[in-house]
JSON list of C-alpha atoms in Angstrom, two decimals:
[
{"chain": "A", "resi": 1, "resn": "MET", "atom": "CA", "xyz": [86.99, 154.92, -145.04]},
{"chain": "A", "resi": 2, "resn": "LYS", "atom": "CA", "xyz": [87.99, 154.31, -148.79]},
{"chain": "A", "resi": 3, "resn": "ASP", "atom": "CA", "xyz": [88.21, 156.41, -150.84]},
{"chain": "A", "resi": 4, "resn": "ALA", "atom": "CA", "xyz": [86.54, 154.46, -154.11]},
{"chain": "A", "resi": 5, "resn": "GLN", "atom": "CA", "xyz": [87.74, 157.20, -157.10]},
{"chain": "A", "resi": 6, "resn": "ALA", "atom": "CA", "xyz": [91.71, 156.57, -156.00]},
{"chain": "A", "resi": 7, "resn": "PHE", "atom": "CA", "xyz": [91.99, 153.66, -158.22]},
{"chain": "A", "resi": 8, "resn": "ASN", "atom": "CA", "xyz": [89.38, 155.54, -161.12]},
{"chain": "A", "resi": 9, "resn": "PHE", "atom": "CA", "xyz": [90.25, 152.32, -164.73]},
{"chain": "A", "resi": 10, "resn": "ASP", "atom": "CA", "xyz": [88.40, 154.62, -166.60]},
{"chain": "A", "resi": 11, "resn": "GLY", "atom": "CA", "xyz": [90.18, 157.62, -166.14]},
{"chain": "A", "resi": 12, "resn": "ASP", "atom": "CA", "xyz": [94.27, 158.39, -164.33]},
{"chain": "A", "resi": 13, "resn": "TYR", "atom": "CA", "xyz": [94.97, 155.14, -163.51]},
{"chain": "A", "resi": 14, "resn": "GLY", "atom": "CA", "xyz": [93.63, 153.88, -166.57]},
{"chain": "A", "resi": 15, "resn": "GLU", "atom": "CA", "xyz": [96.11, 153.93, -167.69]},
{"chain": "A", "resi": 16, "resn": "ILE", "atom": "CA", "xyz": [98.94, 154.09, -165.93]},
{"chain": "A", "resi": 17, "resn": "TYR", "atom": "CA", "xyz": [97.48, 150.20, -165.13]},
{"chain": "A", "resi": 18, "resn": "GLU", "atom": "CA", "xyz": [99.64, 148.07, -167.76]},
{"chain": "A", "resi": 19, "resn": "ASP", "atom": "CA", "xyz": [102.82, 149.40, -167.06]},
{"chain": "A", "resi": 20, "resn": "LEU", "atom": "CA", "xyz": [102.72, 150.22, -162.87]},
{"chain": "A", "resi": 21, "resn": "VAL", "atom": "CA", "xyz": [101.54, 146.48, -162.39]},
{"chain": "A", "resi": 22, "resn": "HIS", "atom": "CA", "xyz": [105.22, 144.29, -163.85]},
{"chain": "A", "resi": 23, "resn": "LYS", "atom": "CA", "xyz": [107.49, 147.26, -161.38]},
{"chain": "A", "resi": 24, "resn": "VAL", "atom": "CA", "xyz": [105.64, 147.41, -158.43]},
{"chain": "A", "resi": 25, "resn": "ILE", "atom": "CA", "xyz": [103.79, 143.63, -157.65]},
{"chain": "A", "resi": 26, "resn": "PRO", "atom": "CA", "xyz": [106.51, 140.93, -156.99]},
{"chain": "A", "resi": 27, "resn": "GLY", "atom": "CA", "xyz": [106.24, 138.56, -159.19]},
{"chain": "A", "resi": 28, "resn": "TYR", "atom": "CA", "xyz": [104.12, 139.51, -161.83]},
{"chain": "A", "resi": 29, "resn": "ASP", "atom": "CA", "xyz": [105.64, 137.91, -164.76]},
{"chain": "A", "resi": 30, "resn": "THR", "atom": "CA", "xyz": [105.02, 134.77, -162.92]},
{"chain": "A", "resi": 31, "resn": "LEU", "atom": "CA", "xyz": [101.73, 134.71, -161.62]},
{"chain": "A", "resi": 32, "resn": "PHE", "atom": "CA", "xyz": [99.92, 133.77, -164.47]},
{"chain": "A", "resi": 33, "resn": "PRO", "atom": "CA", "xyz": [102.24, 131.23, -165.52]},
{"chain": "A", "resi": 34, "resn": "ALA", "atom": "CA", "xyz": [101.83, 129.62, -162.81]},
{"chain": "A", "resi": 35, "resn": "THR", "atom": "CA", "xyz": [98.62, 130.19, -162.36]},
{"chain": "A", "resi": 36, "resn": "LEU", "atom": "CA", "xyz": [97.65, 128.12, -165.45]},
{"chain": "A", "resi": 37, "resn": "ALA", "atom": "CA", "xyz": [99.50, 125.28, -164.54]},
{"chain": "A", "resi": 38, "resn": "LEU", "atom": "CA", "xyz": [97.74, 125.52, -161.18]},
{"chain": "A", "resi": 39, "resn": "LEU", "atom": "CA", "xyz": [94.21, 125.60, -163.16]},
{"chain": "A", "resi": 40, "resn": "MET", "atom": "CA", "xyz": [95.00, 123.13, -166.31]},
{"chain": "A", "resi": 41, "resn": "GLU", "atom": "CA", "xyz": [96.05, 120.47, -163.24]},
{"chain": "A", "resi": 42, "resn": "ARG", "atom": "CA", "xyz": [92.68, 120.99, -162.31]},
{"chain": "A", "resi": 43, "resn": "ILE", "atom": "CA", "xyz": [90.95, 121.43, -164.50]},
{"chain": "A", "resi": 44, "resn": "GLY", "atom": "CA", "xyz": [91.78, 119.34, -167.34]},
{"chain": "A", "resi": 45, "resn": "ALA", "atom": "CA", "xyz": [92.43, 121.09, -171.85]},
{"chain": "A", "resi": 46, "resn": "HIS", "atom": "CA", "xyz": [88.70, 121.90, -171.92]},
{"chain": "A", "resi": 47, "resn": "ALA", "atom": "CA", "xyz": [86.92, 124.11, -169.46]},
{"chain": "A", "resi": 48, "resn": "ARG", "atom": "CA", "xyz": [85.01, 127.25, -169.27]},
{"chain": "A", "resi": 49, "resn": "VAL", "atom": "CA", "xyz": [86.37, 129.63, -166.93]},
{"chain": "A", "resi": 50, "resn": "LEU", "atom": "CA", "xyz": [85.52, 132.93, -166.23]},
{"chain": "A", "resi": 51, "resn": "VAL", "atom": "CA", "xyz": [88.73, 136.06, -165.63]},
{"chain": "A", "resi": 52, "resn": "VAL", "atom": "CA", "xyz": [86.92, 138.95, -162.62]},
{"chain": "A", "resi": 53, "resn": "GLY", "atom": "CA", "xyz": [88.00, 142.42, -163.58]},
{"chain": "A", "resi": 54, "resn": "CYS", "atom": "CA", "xyz": [90.31, 141.39, -166.41]},
{"chain": "A", "resi": 55, "resn": "GLY", "atom": "CA", "xyz": [92.01, 144.85, -166.71]},
{"chain": "A", "resi": 56, "resn": "THR", "atom": "CA", "xyz": [94.52, 144.93, -170.03]},
{"chain": "A", "resi": 57, "resn": "GLY", "atom": "CA", "xyz": [93.30, 141.33, -171.03]},
{"chain": "A", "resi": 58, "resn": "ARG", "atom": "CA", "xyz": [96.48, 139.52, -169.05]},
{"chain": "A", "resi": 59, "resn": "GLU", "atom": "CA", "xyz": [94.89, 136.31, -168.08]},
{"chain": "A", "resi": 60, "resn": "LEU", "atom": "CA", "xyz": [93.85, 136.22, -171.94]},
{"chain": "A", "resi": 61, "resn": "ALA", "atom": "CA", "xyz": [97.44, 136.31, -173.22]},
{"chain": "A", "resi": 62, "resn": "VAL", "atom": "CA", "xyz": [98.96, 133.43, -170.66]},
{"chain": "A", "resi": 63, "resn": "PHE", "atom": "CA", "xyz": [96.22, 131.38, -170.95]},
{"chain": "A", "resi": 64, "resn": "ALA", "atom": "CA", "xyz": [94.56, 131.10, -174.33]},
{"chain": "A", "resi": 65, "resn": "PRO", "atom": "CA", "xyz": [97.92, 129.94, -175.91]},
{"chain": "A", "resi": 66, "resn": "ASN", "atom": "CA", "xyz": [98.48, 127.84, -174.01]},
{"chain": "A", "resi": 67, "resn": "ALA", "atom": "CA", "xyz": [94.78, 126.49, -173.26]},
{"chain": "A", "resi": 68, "resn": "PRO", "atom": "CA", "xyz": [93.22, 126.50, -176.94]},
{"chain": "A", "resi": 69, "resn": "GLY", "atom": "CA", "xyz": [90.33, 124.21, -176.07]},
{"chain": "A", "resi": 70, "resn": "TRP", "atom": "CA", "xyz": [89.42, 126.76, -172.66]},
{"chain": "A", "resi": 71, "resn": "ARG", "atom": "CA", "xyz": [86.47, 128.99, -173.44]},
{"chain": "A", "resi": 72, "resn": "PHE", "atom": "CA", "xyz": [86.63, 132.31, -171.64]},
{"chain": "A", "resi": 73, "resn": "THR", "atom": "CA", "xyz": [84.40, 134.98, -169.82]},
{"chain": "A", "resi": 74, "resn": "CYS", "atom": "CA", "xyz": [85.91, 137.98, -168.72]},
{"chain": "A", "resi": 75, "resn": "VAL", "atom": "CA", "xyz": [83.63, 140.63, -166.64]},
{"chain": "A", "resi": 76, "resn": "ASP", "atom": "CA", "xyz": [85.38, 143.89, -165.96]},
{"chain": "A", "resi": 77, "resn": "PRO", "atom": "CA", "xyz": [83.73, 147.15, -163.99]},
{"chain": "A", "resi": 78, "resn": "SER", "atom": "CA", "xyz": [85.13, 149.42, -166.43]},
{"chain": "A", "resi": 79, "resn": "MET", "atom": "CA", "xyz": [84.46, 150.20, -169.69]},
{"chain": "A", "resi": 80, "resn": "GLU", "atom": "CA", "xyz": [88.51, 151.10, -169.94]},
{"chain": "A", "resi": 81, "resn": "MET", "atom": "CA", "xyz": [89.84, 147.22, -168.59]},
{"chain": "A", "resi": 82, "resn": "ILE", "atom": "CA", "xyz": [87.49, 145.81, -171.62]},
{"chain": "A", "resi": 83, "resn": "GLN", "atom": "CA", "xyz": [88.71, 147.90, -174.14]},
{"chain": "A", "resi": 84, "resn": "LEU", "atom": "CA", "xyz": [91.67, 147.00, -173.58]},
{"chain": "A", "resi": 85, "resn": "THR", "atom": "CA", "xyz": [90.94, 143.29, -173.67]},
{"chain": "A", "resi": 86, "resn": "SER", "atom": "CA", "xyz": [88.83, 142.89, -176.45]},
{"chain": "A", "resi": 87, "resn": "GLN", "atom": "CA", "xyz": [92.05, 144.34, -178.80]},
{"chain": "A", "resi": 88, "resn": "LYS", "atom": "CA", "xyz": [94.28, 142.29, -176.51]},
{"chain": "A", "resi": 89, "resn": "VAL", "atom": "CA", "xyz": [90.66, 139.07, -177.74]},
{"chain": "A", "resi": 90, "resn": "LYS", "atom": "CA", "xyz": [91.56, 140.66, -181.49]},
{"chain": "A", "resi": 91, "resn": "GLN", "atom": "CA", "xyz": [95.65, 140.50, -181.36]},
{"chain": "A", "resi": 92, "resn": "LEU", "atom": "CA", "xyz": [95.51, 136.84, -180.28]},
{"chain": "A", "resi": 93, "resn": "GLY", "atom": "CA", "xyz": [92.42, 135.77, -182.62]},
{"chain": "A", "resi": 94, "resn": "VAL", "atom": "CA", "xyz": [90.34, 134.51, -180.51]},
{"chain": "A", "resi": 95, "resn": "GLN", "atom": "CA", "xyz": [86.80, 136.04, -180.95]},
{"chain": "A", "resi": 96, "resn": "ASP", "atom": "CA", "xyz": [84.92, 132.92, -180.93]},
{"chain": "A", "resi": 97, "resn": "ARG", "atom": "CA", "xyz": [86.52, 131.97, -177.24]},
{"chain": "A", "resi": 98, "resn": "ALA", "atom": "CA", "xyz": [85.86, 134.98, -175.69]},
{"chain": "A", "resi": 99, "resn": "ILE", "atom": "CA", "xyz": [82.51, 136.49, -174.49]},
{"chain": "A", "resi": 100, "resn": "LEU", "atom": "CA", "xyz": [83.76, 140.73, -172.71]},
{"chain": "A", "resi": 101, "resn": "VAL", "atom": "CA", "xyz": [81.29, 141.70, -170.42]},
{"chain": "A", "resi": 102, "resn": "HIS", "atom": "CA", "xyz": [80.41, 144.94, -168.91]},
{"chain": "A", "resi": 103, "resn": "GLY", "atom": "CA", "xyz": [80.02, 144.90, -165.38]},
{"chain": "A", "resi": 104, "resn": "PHE", "atom": "CA", "xyz": [80.03, 142.74, -162.08]},
{"chain": "A", "resi": 105, "resn": "ALA", "atom": "CA", "xyz": [80.33, 138.88, -161.97]},
{"chain": "A", "resi": 106, "resn": "HIS", "atom": "CA", "xyz": [76.88, 139.02, -159.64]},
{"chain": "A", "resi": 107, "resn": "ASP", "atom": "CA", "xyz": [75.20, 140.43, -162.49]},
{"chain": "A", "resi": 108, "resn": "LEU", "atom": "CA", "xyz": [75.96, 137.48, -165.22]},
{"chain": "A", "resi": 109, "resn": "PRO", "atom": "CA", "xyz": [73.02, 134.10, -165.39]},
{"chain": "A", "resi": 110, "resn": "ALA", "atom": "CA", "xyz": [73.77, 132.20, -163.34]},
{"chain": "A", "resi": 111, "resn": "GLU", "atom": "CA", "xyz": [73.72, 129.54, -165.47]},
{"chain": "A", "resi": 112, "resn": "PRO", "atom": "CA", "xyz": [75.96, 128.67, -167.92]},
{"chain": "A", "resi": 113, "resn": "VAL", "atom": "CA", "xyz": [78.59, 127.29, -164.88]},
{"chain": "A", "resi": 114, "resn": "PHE", "atom": "CA", "xyz": [81.73, 127.99, -165.50]},
{"chain": "A", "resi": 115, "resn": "ASP", "atom": "CA", "xyz": [84.88, 125.20, -164.35]},
{"chain": "A", "resi": 116, "resn": "ALA", "atom": "CA", "xyz": [86.50, 127.73, -162.79]},
{"chain": "A", "resi": 117, "resn": "ALA", "atom": "CA", "xyz": [88.08, 130.87, -161.98]},
{"chain": "A", "resi": 118, "resn": "THR", "atom": "CA", "xyz": [90.25, 133.62, -161.10]},
{"chain": "A", "resi": 119, "resn": "ILE", "atom": "CA", "xyz": [90.17, 136.72, -159.29]},
{"chain": "A", "resi": 120, "resn": "ILE", "atom": "CA", "xyz": [93.30, 138.80, -159.48]},
{"chain": "A", "resi": 121, "resn": "ASN", "atom": "CA", "xyz": [94.74, 141.44, -158.48]},
{"chain": "A", "resi": 122, "resn": "VAL", "atom": "CA", "xyz": [90.34, 143.06, -157.44]},
{"chain": "A", "resi": 123, "resn": "MET", "atom": "CA", "xyz": [89.81, 141.95, -154.26]},
{"chain": "A", "resi": 124, "resn": "HIS", "atom": "CA", "xyz": [92.09, 144.38, -152.19]},
{"chain": "A", "resi": 125, "resn": "PHE", "atom": "CA", "xyz": [89.55, 147.21, -154.07]},
{"chain": "A", "resi": 126, "resn": "LEU", "atom": "CA", "xyz": [86.37, 146.66, -152.19]},
{"chain": "A", "resi": 127, "resn": "ARG", "atom": "CA", "xyz": [85.79, 147.65, -148.30]},
{"chain": "A", "resi": 128, "resn": "ASP", "atom": "CA", "xyz": [84.97, 145.01, -145.92]},
{"chain": "A", "resi": 129, "resn": "ASP", "atom": "CA", "xyz": [81.82, 145.84, -145.65]},
{"chain": "A", "resi": 130, "resn": "GLY", "atom": "CA", "xyz": [79.73, 142.83, -147.70]},
{"chain": "A", "resi": 131, "resn": "ALA", "atom": "CA", "xyz": [81.08, 144.04, -150.87]},
{"chain": "A", "resi": 132, "resn": "LYS", "atom": "CA", "xyz": [84.45, 141.49, -150.01]},
{"chain": "A", "resi": 133, "resn": "ASP", "atom": "CA", "xyz": [82.16, 138.87, -149.39]},
{"chain": "A", "resi": 134, "resn": "GLN", "atom": "CA", "xyz": [79.39, 140.03, -152.09]},
{"chain": "A", "resi": 135, "resn": "LEU", "atom": "CA", "xyz": [82.13, 139.30, -154.82]},
{"chain": "A", "resi": 136, "resn": "VAL", "atom": "CA", "xyz": [83.62, 135.83, -153.73]},
{"chain": "A", "resi": 137, "resn": "GLN", "atom": "CA", "xyz": [79.73, 135.12, -152.92]},
{"chain": "A", "resi": 138, "resn": "SER", "atom": "CA", "xyz": [79.21, 136.27, -156.78]},
{"chain": "A", "resi": 139, "resn": "VAL", "atom": "CA", "xyz": [81.97, 133.55, -158.43]},
{"chain": "A", "resi": 140, "resn": "SER", "atom": "CA", "xyz": [81.89, 130.82, -156.25]},
{"chain": "A", "resi": 141, "resn": "GLY", "atom": "CA", "xyz": [77.84, 130.75, -157.10]},
{"chain": "A", "resi": 142, "resn": "ARG", "atom": "CA", "xyz": [78.72, 130.35, -161.07]},
{"chain": "A", "resi": 143, "resn": "VAL", "atom": "CA", "xyz": [81.15, 127.76, -160.41]},
{"chain": "A", "resi": 144, "resn": "ARG", "atom": "CA", "xyz": [80.44, 124.01, -160.33]},
{"chain": "A", "resi": 145, "resn": "HIS", "atom": "CA", "xyz": [81.02, 121.96, -157.76]},
{"chain": "A", "resi": 146, "resn": "GLY", "atom": "CA", "xyz": [84.76, 120.85, -158.21]},
{"chain": "A", "resi": 147, "resn": "GLY", "atom": "CA", "xyz": [85.96, 123.72, -160.07]},
{"chain": "A", "resi": 148, "resn": "ALA", "atom": "CA", "xyz": [88.39, 125.41, -159.16]},
{"chain": "A", "resi": 149, "resn": "VAL", "atom": "CA", "xyz": [89.16, 129.87, -157.75]},
{"chain": "A", "resi": 150, "resn": "ALA", "atom": "CA", "xyz": [92.52, 131.38, -158.35]},
{"chain": "A", "resi": 151, "resn": "LEU", "atom": "CA", "xyz": [92.67, 134.60, -156.01]},
{"chain": "A", "resi": 152, "resn": "PHE", "atom": "CA", "xyz": [95.56, 136.72, -155.75]},
{"chain": "A", "resi": 153, "resn": "ASP", "atom": "CA", "xyz": [95.33, 139.78, -153.86]},
{"chain": "A", "resi": 154, "resn": "LEU", "atom": "CA", "xyz": [96.69, 142.85, -151.38]},
{"chain": "A", "resi": 155, "resn": "HIS", "atom": "CA", "xyz": [96.94, 141.68, -148.06]},
{"chain": "A", "resi": 156, "resn": "GLY", "atom": "CA", "xyz": [97.69, 142.01, -144.79]},
{"chain": "A", "resi": 157, "resn": "ASP", "atom": "CA", "xyz": [97.23, 142.71, -141.09]},
{"chain": "A", "resi": 158, "resn": "ARG", "atom": "CA", "xyz": [98.03, 146.84, -140.53]},
{"chain": "A", "resi": 159, "resn": "GLU", "atom": "CA", "xyz": [97.47, 146.26, -136.94]},
{"chain": "A", "resi": 160, "resn": "ALA", "atom": "CA", "xyz": [100.45, 143.65, -137.11]},
{"chain": "A", "resi": 161, "resn": "PRO", "atom": "CA", "xyz": [104.10, 144.25, -136.18]},
{"chain": "A", "resi": 162, "resn": "TYR", "atom": "CA", "xyz": [105.15, 142.94, -139.17]},
{"chain": "A", "resi": 163, "resn": "PHE", "atom": "CA", "xyz": [102.84, 145.12, -141.78]},
{"chain": "A", "resi": 164, "resn": "ASP", "atom": "CA", "xyz": [105.04, 148.12, -141.61]},
{"chain": "A", "resi": 165, "resn": "PHE", "atom": "CA", "xyz": [108.00, 146.25, -142.05]},
{"chain": "A", "resi": 166, "resn": "PHE", "atom": "CA", "xyz": [106.45, 144.34, -145.20]},
{"chain": "A", "resi": 167, "resn": "TYR", "atom": "CA", "xyz": [104.83, 148.07, -146.25]},
{"chain": "A", "resi": 168, "resn": "LYS", "atom": "CA", "xyz": [108.11, 149.45, -146.30]},
{"chain": "A", "resi": 169, "resn": "ALA", "atom": "CA", "xyz": [109.91, 147.09, -148.14]},
{"chain": "A", "resi": 170, "resn": "TRP", "atom": "CA", "xyz": [107.29, 146.86, -151.01]},
{"chain": "A", "resi": 171, "resn": "LYS", "atom": "CA", "xyz": [107.19, 151.00, -151.15]},
{"chain": "A", "resi": 172, "resn": "ARG", "atom": "CA", "xyz": [111.40, 149.78, -151.96]},
{"chain": "A", "resi": 173, "resn": "TYR", "atom": "CA", "xyz": [110.84, 147.42, -154.49]},
{"chain": "A", "resi": 174, "resn": "MET", "atom": "CA", "xyz": [108.90, 149.92, -155.77]},
{"chain": "A", "resi": 175, "resn": "THR", "atom": "CA", "xyz": [112.35, 151.80, -155.67]},
{"chain": "A", "resi": 176, "resn": "ILE", "atom": "CA", "xyz": [114.76, 149.13, -156.91]},
{"chain": "A", "resi": 177, "resn": "ARG", "atom": "CA", "xyz": [112.69, 147.76, -159.55]},
{"chain": "A", "resi": 178, "resn": "GLY", "atom": "CA", "xyz": [113.12, 152.07, -160.97]},
{"chain": "A", "resi": 179, "resn": "TYR", "atom": "CA", "xyz": [109.10, 153.56, -160.22]},
{"chain": "A", "resi": 180, "resn": "GLU", "atom": "CA", "xyz": [110.61, 156.32, -158.82]},
{"chain": "A", "resi": 181, "resn": "GLY", "atom": "CA", "xyz": [109.25, 160.04, -158.30]},
{"chain": "A", "resi": 182, "resn": "GLU", "atom": "CA", "xyz": [106.22, 161.33, -159.07]},
{"chain": "A", "resi": 183, "resn": "LYS", "atom": "CA", "xyz": [104.84, 158.61, -160.61]},
{"chain": "A", "resi": 184, "resn": "LYS", "atom": "CA", "xyz": [105.57, 156.68, -156.88]},
{"chain": "A", "resi": 185, "resn": "GLU", "atom": "CA", "xyz": [104.44, 159.42, -154.79]},
{"chain": "A", "resi": 186, "resn": "SER", "atom": "CA", "xyz": [100.59, 159.26, -156.71]},
{"chain": "A", "resi": 187, "resn": "LEU", "atom": "CA", "xyz": [100.64, 155.14, -155.95]},
{"chain": "A", "resi": 188, "resn": "LEU", "atom": "CA", "xyz": [102.07, 155.64, -152.43]},
{"chain": "A", "resi": 189, "resn": "LYS", "atom": "CA", "xyz": [98.67, 158.53, -152.04]},
{"chain": "A", "resi": 190, "resn": "ARG", "atom": "CA", "xyz": [95.95, 155.77, -153.93]},
{"chain": "A", "resi": 191, "resn": "LEU", "atom": "CA", "xyz": [96.80, 152.76, -151.40]},
{"chain": "A", "resi": 192, "resn": "ALA", "atom": "CA", "xyz": [96.78, 155.53, -148.28]},
{"chain": "A", "resi": 193, "resn": "ALA", "atom": "CA", "xyz": [93.42, 156.78, -149.58]},
{"chain": "A", "resi": 194, "resn": "GLY", "atom": "CA", "xyz": [91.26, 153.74, -151.76]},
{"chain": "A", "resi": 195, "resn": "ILE", "atom": "CA", "xyz": [93.00, 150.29, -150.43]},
{"chain": "A", "resi": 196, "resn": "ALA", "atom": "CA", "xyz": [90.71, 148.42, -147.72]},
{"chain": "A", "resi": 197, "resn": "TYR", "atom": "CA", "xyz": [93.59, 145.32, -146.17]},
{"chain": "A", "resi": 198, "resn": "VAL", "atom": "CA", "xyz": [92.32, 142.30, -144.71]},
{"chain": "A", "resi": 199, "resn": "PRO", "atom": "CA", "xyz": [94.45, 140.11, -142.46]},
{"chain": "A", "resi": 200, "resn": "GLU", "atom": "CA", "xyz": [94.61, 136.71, -145.09]},
{"chain": "A", "resi": 201, "resn": "GLU", "atom": "CA", "xyz": [92.46, 135.25, -141.67]},
{"chain": "A", "resi": 202, "resn": "ARG", "atom": "CA", "xyz": [89.53, 137.54, -143.43]},
{"chain": "A", "resi": 203, "resn": "ILE", "atom": "CA", "xyz": [90.12, 136.44, -146.91]},
{"chain": "A", "resi": 204, "resn": "LEU", "atom": "CA", "xyz": [90.38, 132.29, -146.01]},
{"chain": "A", "resi": 205, "resn": "GLU", "atom": "CA", "xyz": [87.05, 133.11, -143.69]},
{"chain": "A", "resi": 206, "resn": "ILE", "atom": "CA", "xyz": [84.90, 135.35, -146.19]},
{"chain": "A", "resi": 207, "resn": "CYS", "atom": "CA", "xyz": [86.18, 132.07, -149.57]},
{"chain": "A", "resi": 208, "resn": "GLU", "atom": "CA", "xyz": [85.07, 129.25, -146.69]},
{"chain": "A", "resi": 209, "resn": "GLY", "atom": "CA", "xyz": [81.05, 130.93, -145.90]},
{"chain": "A", "resi": 210, "resn": "ALA", "atom": "CA", "xyz": [80.97, 131.32, -149.78]},
{"chain": "A", "resi": 211, "resn": "ASP", "atom": "CA", "xyz": [82.01, 127.27, -150.67]},
{"chain": "A", "resi": 212, "resn": "LEU", "atom": "CA", "xyz": [85.95, 127.57, -150.89]},
{"chain": "A", "resi": 213, "resn": "CYS", "atom": "CA", "xyz": [88.05, 125.12, -149.24]},
{"chain": "A", "resi": 214, "resn": "LEU", "atom": "CA", "xyz": [91.00, 126.48, -149.82]},
{"chain": "A", "resi": 215, "resn": "VAL", "atom": "CA", "xyz": [93.81, 123.84, -151.65]},
{"chain": "A", "resi": 216, "resn": "ARG", "atom": "CA", "xyz": [97.09, 126.04, -150.38]},
{"chain": "A", "resi": 217, "resn": "ARG", "atom": "CA", "xyz": [98.75, 128.95, -151.03]},
{"chain": "A", "resi": 218, "resn": "TYR", "atom": "CA", "xyz": [100.72, 128.77, -153.62]},
{"chain": "A", "resi": 219, "resn": "TRP", "atom": "CA", "xyz": [101.91, 132.40, -153.63]},
{"chain": "A", "resi": 220, "resn": "SER", "atom": "CA", "xyz": [103.57, 135.15, -151.81]},
{"chain": "A", "resi": 221, "resn": "GLY", "atom": "CA", "xyz": [105.58, 138.45, -152.17]},
{"chain": "A", "resi": 222, "resn": "LEU", "atom": "CA", "xyz": [105.87, 141.16, -150.25]},
{"chain": "A", "resi": 223, "resn": "LEU", "atom": "CA", "xyz": [101.63, 141.88, -149.34]},
{"chain": "A", "resi": 224, "resn": "TYR", "atom": "CA", "xyz": [100.46, 140.18, -151.82]},
{"chain": "A", "resi": 225, "resn": "GLY", "atom": "CA", "xyz": [99.59, 136.50, -151.61]},
{"chain": "A", "resi": 226, "resn": "GLY", "atom": "CA", "xyz": [97.43, 133.96, -154.19]},
{"chain": "A", "resi": 227, "resn": "TRP", "atom": "CA", "xyz": [95.15, 131.48, -152.91]},
{"chain": "A", "resi": 228, "resn": "LEU", "atom": "CA", "xyz": [93.54, 128.07, -154.46]},
{"chain": "A", "resi": 229, "resn": "PHE", "atom": "CA", "xyz": [90.75, 127.04, -153.76]},
{"chain": "A", "resi": 230, "resn": "GLU", "atom": "CA", "xyz": [88.30, 124.32, -154.41]},
{"chain": "A", "resi": 231, "resn": "ARG", "atom": "CA", "xyz": [84.46, 125.39, -155.26]},
{"chain": "A", "resi": 232, "resn": "GLN", "atom": "CA", "xyz": [82.73, 122.58, -152.69]}
]
């Protein structure tokens, strides 16, 4: 059973999150421009975009200046993350284009329907006991038919021969990036306690069950992957 408190975004983990992600997630700084480029090709210059798990406001920081015709609804269950995103909104001067919601995707009204949604670094925190399915279904149900969903997640089949090899390589990557010592050991304990890994096949199954059709996997970095889906 995974510990839901291992990653407390309203506590100590939230305080270190911004520094951590840039150092431990392969390609993190280029993931968002790549996702933006794909979404712009799919939904055009004027669109409504749902950002699930808005965190520190990274999507807004990259998307808003480059897509001035987009309007955003950003949702996160952590008040700390909502406050950080709020600061980003003010820095960017996009108060008239961004709505922040403290809560979950399933708390949002069924209308308005979005042209696209992002689920980045969210699903791996949820147990595979129906919670992952609920997340994706709640997002898909709020995206118009033909709209796009970009999903990025930490994943893997822990029983497969590759997993230990890639996990060890990931730990080495952290060291290479300068994330080591007590910080690294603390993160590894959190990962062991709180991450619910599932293989790629399970992620695709969850998305298919939510009426999302795979366009293509567009991102891969050690145990991280990114997929673009179309809402059926």
